[in-house]
Short mmCIF file of C-alpha atoms and ligand atoms in Angstrom, two decimals:
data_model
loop_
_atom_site.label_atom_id
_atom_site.label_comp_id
_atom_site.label_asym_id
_atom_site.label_seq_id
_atom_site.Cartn_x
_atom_site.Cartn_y
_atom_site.Cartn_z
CA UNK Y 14 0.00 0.00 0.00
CA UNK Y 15 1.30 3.56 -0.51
CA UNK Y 16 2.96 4.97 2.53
CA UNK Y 17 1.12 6.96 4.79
CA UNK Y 18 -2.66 7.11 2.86
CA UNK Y 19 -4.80 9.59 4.13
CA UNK Y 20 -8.63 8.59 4.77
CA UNK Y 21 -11.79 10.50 5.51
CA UNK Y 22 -12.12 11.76 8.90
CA UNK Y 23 -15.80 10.18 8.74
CA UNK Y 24 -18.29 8.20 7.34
CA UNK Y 25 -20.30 11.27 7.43
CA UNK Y 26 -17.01 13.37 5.45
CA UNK Y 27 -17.12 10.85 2.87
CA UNK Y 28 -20.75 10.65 2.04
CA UNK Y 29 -20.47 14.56 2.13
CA UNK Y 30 -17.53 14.21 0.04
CA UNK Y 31 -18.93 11.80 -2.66
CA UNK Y 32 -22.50 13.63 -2.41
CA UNK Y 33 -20.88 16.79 -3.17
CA UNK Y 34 -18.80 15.47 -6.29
CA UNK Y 35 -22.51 13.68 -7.53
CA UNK Y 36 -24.62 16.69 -6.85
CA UNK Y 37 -22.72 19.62 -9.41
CA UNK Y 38 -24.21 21.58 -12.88
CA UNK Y 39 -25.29 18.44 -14.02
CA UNK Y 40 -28.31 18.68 -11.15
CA UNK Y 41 -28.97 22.52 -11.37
CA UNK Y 42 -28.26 23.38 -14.87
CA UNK Y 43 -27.86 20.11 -16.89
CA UNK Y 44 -30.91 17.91 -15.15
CA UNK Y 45 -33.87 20.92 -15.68
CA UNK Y 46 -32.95 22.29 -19.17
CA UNK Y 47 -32.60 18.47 -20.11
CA UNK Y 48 -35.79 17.18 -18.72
CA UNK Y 49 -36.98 20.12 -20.13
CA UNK Y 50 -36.05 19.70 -24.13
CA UNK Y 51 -37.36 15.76 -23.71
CA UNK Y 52 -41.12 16.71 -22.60
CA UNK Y 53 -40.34 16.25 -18.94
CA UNK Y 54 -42.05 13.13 -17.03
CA UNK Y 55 -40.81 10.27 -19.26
CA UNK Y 56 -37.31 11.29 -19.52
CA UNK Y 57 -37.70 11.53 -15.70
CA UNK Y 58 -39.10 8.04 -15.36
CA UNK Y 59 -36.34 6.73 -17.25
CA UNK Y 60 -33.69 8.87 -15.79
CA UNK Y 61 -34.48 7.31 -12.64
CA UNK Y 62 -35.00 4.03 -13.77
CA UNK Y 63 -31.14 4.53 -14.58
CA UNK Y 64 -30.22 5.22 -11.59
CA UNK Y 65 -31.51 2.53 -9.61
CA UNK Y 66 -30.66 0.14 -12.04
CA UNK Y 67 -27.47 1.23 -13.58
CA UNK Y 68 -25.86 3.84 -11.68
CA UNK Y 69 -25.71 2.73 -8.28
CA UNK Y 70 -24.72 -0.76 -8.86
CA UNK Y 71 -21.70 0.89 -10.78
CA UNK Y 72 -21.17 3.47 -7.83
CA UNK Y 73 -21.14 0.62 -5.53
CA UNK Y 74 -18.00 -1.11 -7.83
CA UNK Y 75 -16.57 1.94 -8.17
CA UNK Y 76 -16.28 2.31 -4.50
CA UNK Y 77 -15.62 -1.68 -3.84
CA UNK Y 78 -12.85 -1.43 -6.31
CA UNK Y 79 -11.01 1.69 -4.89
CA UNK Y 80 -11.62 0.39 -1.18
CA UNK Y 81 -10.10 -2.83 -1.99
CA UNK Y 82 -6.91 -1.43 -3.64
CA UNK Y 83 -6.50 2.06 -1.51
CA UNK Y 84 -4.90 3.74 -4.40
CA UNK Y 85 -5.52 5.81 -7.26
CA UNK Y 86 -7.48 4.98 -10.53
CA UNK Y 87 -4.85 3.51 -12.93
CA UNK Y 88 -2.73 1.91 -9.16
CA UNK Y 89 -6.63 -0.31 -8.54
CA UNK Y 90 -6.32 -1.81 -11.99
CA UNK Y 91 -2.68 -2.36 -11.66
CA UNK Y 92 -2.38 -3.82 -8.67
CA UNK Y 93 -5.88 -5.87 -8.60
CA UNK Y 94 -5.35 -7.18 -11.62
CA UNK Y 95 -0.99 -6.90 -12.98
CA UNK Y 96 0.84 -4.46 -14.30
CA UNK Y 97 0.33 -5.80 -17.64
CA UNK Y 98 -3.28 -5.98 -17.68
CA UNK Y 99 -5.20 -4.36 -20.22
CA UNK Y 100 -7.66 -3.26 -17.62
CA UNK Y 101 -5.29 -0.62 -16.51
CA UNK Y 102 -6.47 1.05 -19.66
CA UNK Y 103 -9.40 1.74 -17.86
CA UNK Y 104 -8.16 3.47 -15.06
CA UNK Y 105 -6.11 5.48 -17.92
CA UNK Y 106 -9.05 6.15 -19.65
CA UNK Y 107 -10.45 7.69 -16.38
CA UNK Y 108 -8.14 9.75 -15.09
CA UNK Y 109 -8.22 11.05 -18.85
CA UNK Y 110 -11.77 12.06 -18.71
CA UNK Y 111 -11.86 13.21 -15.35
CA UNK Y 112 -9.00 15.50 -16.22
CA UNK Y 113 -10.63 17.06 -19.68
CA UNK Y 114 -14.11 16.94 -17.94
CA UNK Y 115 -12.28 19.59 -15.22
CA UNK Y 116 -11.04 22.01 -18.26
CA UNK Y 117 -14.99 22.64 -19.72
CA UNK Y 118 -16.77 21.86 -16.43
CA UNK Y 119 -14.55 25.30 -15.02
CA UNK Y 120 -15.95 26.72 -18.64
CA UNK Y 121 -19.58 26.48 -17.44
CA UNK Y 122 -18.90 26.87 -13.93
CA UNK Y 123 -16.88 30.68 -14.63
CA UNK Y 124 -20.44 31.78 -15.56
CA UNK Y 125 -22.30 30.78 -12.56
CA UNK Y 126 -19.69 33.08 -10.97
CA UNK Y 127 -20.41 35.62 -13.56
CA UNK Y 128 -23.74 35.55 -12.49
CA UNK Y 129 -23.02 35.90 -8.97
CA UNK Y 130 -21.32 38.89 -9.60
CA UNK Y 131 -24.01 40.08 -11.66
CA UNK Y 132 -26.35 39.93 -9.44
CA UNK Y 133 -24.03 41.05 -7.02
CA UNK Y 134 -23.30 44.71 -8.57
CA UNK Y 135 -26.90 44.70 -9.30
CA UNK Y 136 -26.39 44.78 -13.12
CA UNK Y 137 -29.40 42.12 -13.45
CA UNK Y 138 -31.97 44.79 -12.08
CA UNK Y 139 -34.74 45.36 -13.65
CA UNK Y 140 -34.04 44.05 -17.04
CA UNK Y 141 -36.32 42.93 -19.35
CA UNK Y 142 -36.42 39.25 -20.62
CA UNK Y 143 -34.57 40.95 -23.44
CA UNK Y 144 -31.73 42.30 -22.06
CA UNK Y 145 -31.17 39.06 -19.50
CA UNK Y 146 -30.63 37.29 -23.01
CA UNK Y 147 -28.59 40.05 -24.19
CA UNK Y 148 -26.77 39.79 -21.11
CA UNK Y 149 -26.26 36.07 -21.13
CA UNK Y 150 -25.23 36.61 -25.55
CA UNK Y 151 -22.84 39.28 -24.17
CA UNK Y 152 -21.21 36.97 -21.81
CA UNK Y 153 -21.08 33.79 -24.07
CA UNK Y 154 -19.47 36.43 -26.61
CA UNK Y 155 -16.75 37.97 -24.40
CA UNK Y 156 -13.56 36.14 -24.18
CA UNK Y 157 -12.31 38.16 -21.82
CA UNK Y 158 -15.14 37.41 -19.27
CA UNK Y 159 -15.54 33.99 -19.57
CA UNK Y 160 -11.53 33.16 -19.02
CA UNK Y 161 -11.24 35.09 -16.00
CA UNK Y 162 -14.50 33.72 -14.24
CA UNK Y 163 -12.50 30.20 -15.83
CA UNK Y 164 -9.44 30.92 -14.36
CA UNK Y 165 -11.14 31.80 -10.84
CA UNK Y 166 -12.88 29.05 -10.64
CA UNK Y 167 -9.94 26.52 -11.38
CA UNK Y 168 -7.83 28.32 -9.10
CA UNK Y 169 -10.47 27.99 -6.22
CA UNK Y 170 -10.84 24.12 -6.58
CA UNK Y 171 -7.20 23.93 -6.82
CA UNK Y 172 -7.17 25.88 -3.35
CA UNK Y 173 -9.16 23.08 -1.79
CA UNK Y 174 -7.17 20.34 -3.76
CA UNK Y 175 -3.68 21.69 -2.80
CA UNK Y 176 -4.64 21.23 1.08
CA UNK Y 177 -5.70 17.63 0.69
CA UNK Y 178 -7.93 14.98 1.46
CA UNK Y 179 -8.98 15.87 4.70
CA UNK Y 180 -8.43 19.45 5.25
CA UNK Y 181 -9.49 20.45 1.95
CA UNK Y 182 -11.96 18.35 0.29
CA UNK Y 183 -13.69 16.85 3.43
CA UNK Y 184 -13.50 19.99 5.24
CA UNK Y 185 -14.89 22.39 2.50
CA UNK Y 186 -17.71 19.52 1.05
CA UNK Y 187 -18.98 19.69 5.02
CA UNK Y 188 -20.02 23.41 4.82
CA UNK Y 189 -20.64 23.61 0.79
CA UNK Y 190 -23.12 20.79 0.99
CA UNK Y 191 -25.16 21.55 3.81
CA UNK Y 192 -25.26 25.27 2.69
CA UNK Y 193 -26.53 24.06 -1.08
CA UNK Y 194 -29.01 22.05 0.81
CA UNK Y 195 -30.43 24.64 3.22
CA UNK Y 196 -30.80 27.25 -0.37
CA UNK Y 197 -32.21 24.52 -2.21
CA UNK Y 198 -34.78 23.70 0.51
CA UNK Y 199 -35.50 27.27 0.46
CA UNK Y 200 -36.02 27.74 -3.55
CA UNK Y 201 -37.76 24.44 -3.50
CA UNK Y 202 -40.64 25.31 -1.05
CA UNK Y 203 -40.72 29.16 -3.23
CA UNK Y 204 -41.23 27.22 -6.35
CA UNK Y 205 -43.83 24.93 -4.54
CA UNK Y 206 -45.48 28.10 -3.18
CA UNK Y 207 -46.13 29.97 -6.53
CA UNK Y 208 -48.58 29.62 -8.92
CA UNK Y 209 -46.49 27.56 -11.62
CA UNK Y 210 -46.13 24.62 -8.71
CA UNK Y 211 -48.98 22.17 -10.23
CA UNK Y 212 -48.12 22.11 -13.74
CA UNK Y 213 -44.44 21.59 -13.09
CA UNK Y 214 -45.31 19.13 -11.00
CA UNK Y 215 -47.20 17.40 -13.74
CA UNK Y 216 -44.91 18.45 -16.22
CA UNK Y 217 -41.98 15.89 -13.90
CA UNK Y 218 -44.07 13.53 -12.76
CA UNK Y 219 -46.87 12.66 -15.56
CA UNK Y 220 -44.73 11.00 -18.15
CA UNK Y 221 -46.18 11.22 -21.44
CA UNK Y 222 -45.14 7.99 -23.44
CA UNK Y 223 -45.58 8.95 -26.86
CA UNK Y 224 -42.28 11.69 -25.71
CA UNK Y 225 -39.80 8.18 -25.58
CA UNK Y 226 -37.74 7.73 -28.68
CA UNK Y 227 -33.95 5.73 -28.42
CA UNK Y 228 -32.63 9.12 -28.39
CA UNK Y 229 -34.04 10.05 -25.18
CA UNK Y 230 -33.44 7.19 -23.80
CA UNK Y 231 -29.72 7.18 -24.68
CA UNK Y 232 -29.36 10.80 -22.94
CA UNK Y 233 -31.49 9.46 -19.71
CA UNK Y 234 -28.93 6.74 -19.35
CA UNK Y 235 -25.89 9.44 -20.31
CA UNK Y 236 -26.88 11.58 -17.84
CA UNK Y 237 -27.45 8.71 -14.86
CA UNK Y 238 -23.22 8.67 -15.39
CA UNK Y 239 -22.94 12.48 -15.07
CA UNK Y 240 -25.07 13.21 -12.56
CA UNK Y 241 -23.51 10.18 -10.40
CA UNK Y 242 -19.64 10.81 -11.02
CA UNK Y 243 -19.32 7.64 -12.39
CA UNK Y 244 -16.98 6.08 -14.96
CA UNK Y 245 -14.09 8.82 -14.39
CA UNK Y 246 -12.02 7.32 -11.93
CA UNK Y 247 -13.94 9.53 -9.10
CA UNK Y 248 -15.71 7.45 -6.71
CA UNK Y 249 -12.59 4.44 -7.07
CA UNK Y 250 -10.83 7.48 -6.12
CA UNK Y 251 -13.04 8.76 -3.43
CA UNK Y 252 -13.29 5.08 -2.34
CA UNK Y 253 -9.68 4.55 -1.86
CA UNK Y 254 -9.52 7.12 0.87
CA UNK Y 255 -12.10 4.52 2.94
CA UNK Y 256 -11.56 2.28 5.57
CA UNK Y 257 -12.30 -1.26 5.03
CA UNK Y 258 -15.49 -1.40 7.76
CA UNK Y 259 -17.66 0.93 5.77
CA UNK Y 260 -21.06 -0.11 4.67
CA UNK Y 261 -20.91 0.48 1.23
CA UNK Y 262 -24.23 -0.71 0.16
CA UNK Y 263 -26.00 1.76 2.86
CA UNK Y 264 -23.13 4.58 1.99
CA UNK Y 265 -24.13 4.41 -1.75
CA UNK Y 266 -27.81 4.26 -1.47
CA UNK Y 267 -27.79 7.34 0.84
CA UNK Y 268 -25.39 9.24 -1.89
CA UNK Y 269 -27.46 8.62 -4.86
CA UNK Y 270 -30.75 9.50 -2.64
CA UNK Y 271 -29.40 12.97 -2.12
CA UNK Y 272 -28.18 13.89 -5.70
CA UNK Y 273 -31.53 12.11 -6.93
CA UNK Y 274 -33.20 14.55 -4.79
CA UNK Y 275 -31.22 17.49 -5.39
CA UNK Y 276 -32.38 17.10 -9.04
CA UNK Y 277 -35.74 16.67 -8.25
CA UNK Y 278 -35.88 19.61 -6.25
CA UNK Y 279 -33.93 21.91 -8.41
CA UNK Y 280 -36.63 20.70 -10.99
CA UNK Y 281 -39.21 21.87 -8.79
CA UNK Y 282 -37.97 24.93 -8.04
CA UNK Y 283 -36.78 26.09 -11.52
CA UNK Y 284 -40.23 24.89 -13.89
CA UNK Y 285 -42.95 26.63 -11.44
CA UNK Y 286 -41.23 30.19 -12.06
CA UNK Y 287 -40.63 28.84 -15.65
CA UNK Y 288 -44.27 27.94 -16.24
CA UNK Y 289 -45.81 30.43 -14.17
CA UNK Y 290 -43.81 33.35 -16.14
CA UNK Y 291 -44.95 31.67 -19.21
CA UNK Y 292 -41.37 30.51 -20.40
CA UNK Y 293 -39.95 28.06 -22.67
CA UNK Y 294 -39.45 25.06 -20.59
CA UNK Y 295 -37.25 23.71 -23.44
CA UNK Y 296 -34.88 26.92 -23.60
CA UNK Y 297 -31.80 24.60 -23.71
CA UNK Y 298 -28.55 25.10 -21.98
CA UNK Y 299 -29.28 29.05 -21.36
CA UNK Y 300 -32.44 28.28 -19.35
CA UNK Y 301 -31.45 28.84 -15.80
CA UNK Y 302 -29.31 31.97 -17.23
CA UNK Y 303 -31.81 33.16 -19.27
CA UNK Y 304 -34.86 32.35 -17.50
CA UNK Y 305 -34.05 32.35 -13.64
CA UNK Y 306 -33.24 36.28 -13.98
CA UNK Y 307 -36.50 37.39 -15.59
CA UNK Y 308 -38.56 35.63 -12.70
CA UNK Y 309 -36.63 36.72 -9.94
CA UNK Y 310 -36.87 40.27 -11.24
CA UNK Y 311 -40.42 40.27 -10.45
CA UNK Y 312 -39.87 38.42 -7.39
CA UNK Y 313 -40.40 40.41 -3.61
CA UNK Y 314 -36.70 39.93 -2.33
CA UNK Y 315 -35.95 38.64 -5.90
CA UNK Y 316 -32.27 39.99 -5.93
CA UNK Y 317 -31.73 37.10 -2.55
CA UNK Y 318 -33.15 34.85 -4.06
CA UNK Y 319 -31.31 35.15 -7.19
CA UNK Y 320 -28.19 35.38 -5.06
CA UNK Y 321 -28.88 32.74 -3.52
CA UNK Y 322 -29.52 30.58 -6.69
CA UNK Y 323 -26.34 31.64 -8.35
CA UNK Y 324 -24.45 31.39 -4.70
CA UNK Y 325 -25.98 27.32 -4.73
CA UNK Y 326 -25.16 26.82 -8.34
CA UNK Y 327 -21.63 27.80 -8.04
CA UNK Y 328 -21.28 26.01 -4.69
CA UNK Y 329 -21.96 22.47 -6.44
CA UNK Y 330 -20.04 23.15 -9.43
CA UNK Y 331 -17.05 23.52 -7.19
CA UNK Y 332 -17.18 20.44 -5.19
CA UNK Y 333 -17.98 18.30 -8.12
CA UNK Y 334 -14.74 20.22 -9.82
CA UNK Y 335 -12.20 19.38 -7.27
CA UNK Y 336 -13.71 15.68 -7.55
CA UNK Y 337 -12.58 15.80 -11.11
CA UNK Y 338 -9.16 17.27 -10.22
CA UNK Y 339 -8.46 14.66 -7.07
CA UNK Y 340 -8.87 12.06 -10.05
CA UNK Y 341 -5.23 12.74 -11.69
CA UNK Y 342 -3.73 14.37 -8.55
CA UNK Y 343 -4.32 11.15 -6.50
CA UNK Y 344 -2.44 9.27 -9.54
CA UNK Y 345 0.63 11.48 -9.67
CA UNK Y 346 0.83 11.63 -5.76
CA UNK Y 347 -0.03 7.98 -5.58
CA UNK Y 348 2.16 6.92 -8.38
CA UNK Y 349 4.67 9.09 -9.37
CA UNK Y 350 5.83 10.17 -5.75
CA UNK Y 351 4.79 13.89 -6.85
CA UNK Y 352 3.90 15.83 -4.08
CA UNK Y 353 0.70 17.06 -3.68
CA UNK Y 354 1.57 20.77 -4.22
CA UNK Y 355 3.41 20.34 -7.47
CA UNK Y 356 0.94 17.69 -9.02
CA UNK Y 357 -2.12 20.11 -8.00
CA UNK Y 358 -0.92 23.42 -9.48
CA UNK Y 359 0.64 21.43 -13.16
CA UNK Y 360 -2.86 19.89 -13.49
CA UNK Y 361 -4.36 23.08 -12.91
CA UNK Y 362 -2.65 24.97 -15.16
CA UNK Y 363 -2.61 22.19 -17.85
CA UNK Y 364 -6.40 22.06 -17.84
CA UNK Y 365 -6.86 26.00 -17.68
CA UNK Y 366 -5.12 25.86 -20.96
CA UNK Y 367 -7.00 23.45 -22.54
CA UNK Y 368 -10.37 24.78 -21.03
CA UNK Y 369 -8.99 27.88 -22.84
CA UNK Y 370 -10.65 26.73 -26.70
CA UNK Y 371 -13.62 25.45 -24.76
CA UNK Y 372 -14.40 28.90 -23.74
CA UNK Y 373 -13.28 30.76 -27.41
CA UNK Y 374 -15.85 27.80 -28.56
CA UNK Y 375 -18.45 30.70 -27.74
CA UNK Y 376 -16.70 33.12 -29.39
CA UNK Y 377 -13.67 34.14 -31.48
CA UNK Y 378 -13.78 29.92 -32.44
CA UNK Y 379 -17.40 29.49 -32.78
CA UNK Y 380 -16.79 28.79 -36.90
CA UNK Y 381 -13.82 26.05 -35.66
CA UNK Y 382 -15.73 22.44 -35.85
CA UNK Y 383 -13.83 19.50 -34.69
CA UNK Y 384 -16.08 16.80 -36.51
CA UNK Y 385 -19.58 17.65 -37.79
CA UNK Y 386 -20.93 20.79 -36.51
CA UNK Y 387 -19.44 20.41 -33.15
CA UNK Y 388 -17.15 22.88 -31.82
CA UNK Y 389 -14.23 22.20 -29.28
CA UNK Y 390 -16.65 22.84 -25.90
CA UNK Y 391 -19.25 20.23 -27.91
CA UNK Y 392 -16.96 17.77 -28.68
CA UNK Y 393 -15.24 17.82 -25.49
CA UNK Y 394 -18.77 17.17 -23.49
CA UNK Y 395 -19.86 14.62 -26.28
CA UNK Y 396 -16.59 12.54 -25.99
CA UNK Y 397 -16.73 12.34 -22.61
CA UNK Y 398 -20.55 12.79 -21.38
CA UNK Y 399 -21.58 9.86 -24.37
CA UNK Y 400 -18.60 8.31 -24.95
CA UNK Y 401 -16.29 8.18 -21.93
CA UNK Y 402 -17.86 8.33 -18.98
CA UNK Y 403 -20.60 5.32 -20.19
CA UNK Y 404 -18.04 3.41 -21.52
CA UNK Y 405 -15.67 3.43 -18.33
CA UNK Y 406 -18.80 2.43 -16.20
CA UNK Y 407 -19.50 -0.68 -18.58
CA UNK Y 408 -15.66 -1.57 -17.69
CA UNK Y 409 -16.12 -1.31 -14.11
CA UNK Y 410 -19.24 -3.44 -14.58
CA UNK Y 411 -17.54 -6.29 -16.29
CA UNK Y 412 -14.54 -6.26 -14.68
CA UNK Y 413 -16.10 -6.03 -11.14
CA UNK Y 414 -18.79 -8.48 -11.78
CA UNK Y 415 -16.46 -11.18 -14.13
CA UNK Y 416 -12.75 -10.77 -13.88
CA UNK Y 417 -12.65 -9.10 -10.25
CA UNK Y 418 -10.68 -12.36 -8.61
CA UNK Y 419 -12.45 -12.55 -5.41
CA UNK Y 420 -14.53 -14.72 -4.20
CA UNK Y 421 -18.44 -14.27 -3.43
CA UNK Y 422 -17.79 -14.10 0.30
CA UNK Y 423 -14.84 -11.74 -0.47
CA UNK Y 424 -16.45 -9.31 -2.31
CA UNK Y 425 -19.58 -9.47 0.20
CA UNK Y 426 -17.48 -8.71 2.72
CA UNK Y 427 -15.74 -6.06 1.01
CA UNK Y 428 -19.06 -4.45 0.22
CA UNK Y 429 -20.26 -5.41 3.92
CA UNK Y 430 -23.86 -6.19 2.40
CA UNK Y 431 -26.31 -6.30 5.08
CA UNK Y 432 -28.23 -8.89 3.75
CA UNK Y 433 -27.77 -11.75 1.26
CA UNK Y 434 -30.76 -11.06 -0.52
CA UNK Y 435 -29.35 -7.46 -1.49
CA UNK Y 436 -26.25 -8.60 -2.26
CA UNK Y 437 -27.69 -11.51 -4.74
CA UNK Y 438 -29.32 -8.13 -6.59
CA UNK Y 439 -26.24 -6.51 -6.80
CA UNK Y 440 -24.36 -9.81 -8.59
CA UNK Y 441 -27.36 -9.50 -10.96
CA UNK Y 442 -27.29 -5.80 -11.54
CA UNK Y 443 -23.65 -5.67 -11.76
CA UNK Y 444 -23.04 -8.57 -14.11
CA UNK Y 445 -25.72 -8.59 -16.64
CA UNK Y 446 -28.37 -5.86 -16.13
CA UNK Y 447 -25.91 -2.96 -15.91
CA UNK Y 448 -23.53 -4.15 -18.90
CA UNK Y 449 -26.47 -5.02 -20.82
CA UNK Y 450 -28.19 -1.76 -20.58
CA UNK Y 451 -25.09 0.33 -21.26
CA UNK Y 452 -23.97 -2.03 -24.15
CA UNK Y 453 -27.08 -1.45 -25.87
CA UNK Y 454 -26.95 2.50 -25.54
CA UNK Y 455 -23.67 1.86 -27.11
CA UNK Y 456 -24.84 0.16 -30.22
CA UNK Y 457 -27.57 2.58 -30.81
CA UNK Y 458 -25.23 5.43 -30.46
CA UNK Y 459 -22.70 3.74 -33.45
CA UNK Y 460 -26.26 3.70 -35.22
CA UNK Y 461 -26.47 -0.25 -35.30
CA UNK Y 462 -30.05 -0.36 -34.87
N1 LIG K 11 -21.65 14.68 -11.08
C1 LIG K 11 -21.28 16.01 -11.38
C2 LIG K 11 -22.48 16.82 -11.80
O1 LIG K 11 -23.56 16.36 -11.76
C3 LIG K 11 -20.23 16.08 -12.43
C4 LIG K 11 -19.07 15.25 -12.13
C5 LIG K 11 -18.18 15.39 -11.15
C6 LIG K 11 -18.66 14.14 -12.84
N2 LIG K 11 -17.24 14.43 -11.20
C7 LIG K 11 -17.50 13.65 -12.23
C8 LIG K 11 -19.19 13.52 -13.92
C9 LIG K 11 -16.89 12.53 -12.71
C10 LIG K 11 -18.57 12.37 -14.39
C11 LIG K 11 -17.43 11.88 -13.78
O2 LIG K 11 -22.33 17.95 -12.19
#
């Protein structure tokens, strides 16, 4: 084992910890605006359907993997299975995506700050729907604006990074995730309160069938992987730094119940003000930029509230960020003897420059198209929300549930299942219903049927 590994403080630091990786953009931006383009209720019934049956079986590996190995991604595949394996491609692959995921996640993230400031300074006052949407165009087209919120952001999760596993990441996920809670709670039980409340709730809840095509159901399943941190290395990661009496089975189950809720809720406190301001629910990627503002212009206390939202958004995106940067940090600390200084601030400044054509994919390179009519920022999030991220999930899968050489008992006890019964579903999950499911996304995404 490495010398000298640190581990959580707590059971409760690490379920903060993993929670706050989970719960990021991809619950307060991503979830809404794409429930939102795919009619609502059926991509939601699917979506969770995902979850249960996909992502936390995978979460659970993840974590039994990392947990039985205490090291880095690319260290569990070399040292559970050789140094020669071809499984430690996986754990490549990972620490790959969770490294170009951190250069366009900061992208998106720099504009929640923007926002903040915004509202801040009080430039959001007043403005018509029109000018919010000029406002958000005028951001998306200044260089200048979105590479310095970028390079704030980055240098903030690197902050927390740099001081480790315990005094940074535990410590700062154990005030950022409460707090996002407590604003969430409040937005939530606004939304419920105004006069949108029962048609987003039926807009969420009431699937309508004749909405479900393959492609809908391919993005459902995509975004189980986001929204869960899975398939980048994170949670073997975040499961290394775990002591080997943890409940697994109950830790996971109470992670993916909070960021399944956090969606939900952001859901239901985004569509009421959408609906009941008579917006597009489908606005796409701009709708919490674009549509959030208008609302909480006519809102009493709406400037709060709006401060609060941005305050929450930004406060996810950074403890899902410095998930994504612990990935190749723990590697080069773990592996390469760096120390944890030196590996933090290269990979930071390595992915600040390639976030740097993610962000001039809004502007000055908005003609430059990588393949098809995706620019660098597209193809970035395709290749590694489609591509990646479901494809290193379906390797955990496998090699947890075929090549992982343990023993039944052995890998019971390393997930400490409380019962037989739920362990028996989690062999089934893990070895055919998860590889099946994600296998067949797979094929419909290289257009086989
Ligand atoms: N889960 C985060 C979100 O919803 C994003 C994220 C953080 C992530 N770490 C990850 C996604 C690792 C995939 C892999 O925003």
């Amino acid at each position: 084992m490495p010398p000298c590994r640190s581990h959580w403080s707590s059971r409760l630091g690490f379920v903060m910890a993993a929670a706050g990786s989970a719960v990021g953009l991809g619950n307060i931006w991503k979830f809404p605006y794409v429930a939102g383009q795919n009619g609502g209720g059926a991509f939601v019934l699917i979506y969770l359907a995902a979850i249960v049956l996909v992502g936390i079986p995978i979460m659970m590996a993840e974590f039994l993997l990392g947990r039985a190995s205490q090291r880095d991604a690319i260290g569990t595949f070399r040292h559970l299975s050789g140094r020669r394996s071809l499984w430690c491609l996986v754990g490549w692959a990972g620490v790959g995506a969770a490294f170009i995921l951190f250069s366009f996640y900061a992208v998106v993230a720099g504009w929640s700050l923007d926002y903040l400031f915004k509202t801040l300074s009080g430039q959001l006052d007043g403005c018509s729907p029109q000018q919010i949407t000029q406002t958000f165009r005028g951001l998306l087209a200044s260089p200048g604006q979105m590479i310095g919120w970028q390079a704030v952001f980055v240098t903030l999760a690197a902050a927390i990074v740099f001081r480790g596993v315990r005094g940074g990441i535990e410590r700062c996920n154990k005030i950022l995730m409460p707090g996002l809670f407590l604003l969430l709670l409040y937005l939530f039980v606004h939304g419920l309160l105004s006069g949108g409340a029962s048609r987003a709730v039926h807009f969420l809840f009431f699937p309508d069938f004749s909405r479900l095509t393959p492609q809908m159901v391919l993005e459902a399943v995509g975004h189980a992987f986001f929204t869960l941190s899975l398939g980048a290395g994170v949670m073997i990661t975040y499961g290394s730094y775990l002591d080997e009496k943890a409940d697994l089975f109950n830790l996971t189950l109470k992670i993916s119940l909070l960021d399944t809720l956090v969606a939900l809720m952001a859901g239901l406190a985004i569509f009421p003000v959408v609906f009941s301001a008579g917006l597009d629910p489908a606005a796409g990627p701009g709708l919490v930029f674009q549509t959030l503002p208008v609302v909480f212009g006519t809102l009493p206390m709406g400037r709060l509230l709006m401060l609060f939202f941005f305050l929450l958004l930004a406060f996810a995106a950074l403890s899902s960020a410095i998930s994504m940067l612990e990935v190749p940090v723990a590697w080069l600390v773990d592996e390469k003897q760096w120390s944890r200084r030196k590996a933090t601030t290269s990979l930071t400044v390595a992915a600040f420059i390639l976030g740097l054509p993610s962000a001039l994919s809004f502007n000055r390179l908005s003609a430059w198209t990588i393949v098809g009519n995706l620019t660098f920022f597209d193809f970035c999030d395709k290749l590694i929300s489609s591509w990646m991220l479901p494809l290193g999930g379906l390797a955990v899968a496998v090699y947890c549930g075929w090549f992982f050489r343990a023993s039944h008992q052995a890998k019971k006890a390393l997930l400490c299942a409380s019962s037989d019964r739920a362990f028996d579903y989690w062999s089934l999950l893990i070895r055919y219903v998860a590889p099946v499911a994600v296998a067949l996304v797979f094929i419909h995404q290289i257009g086989l049927f």
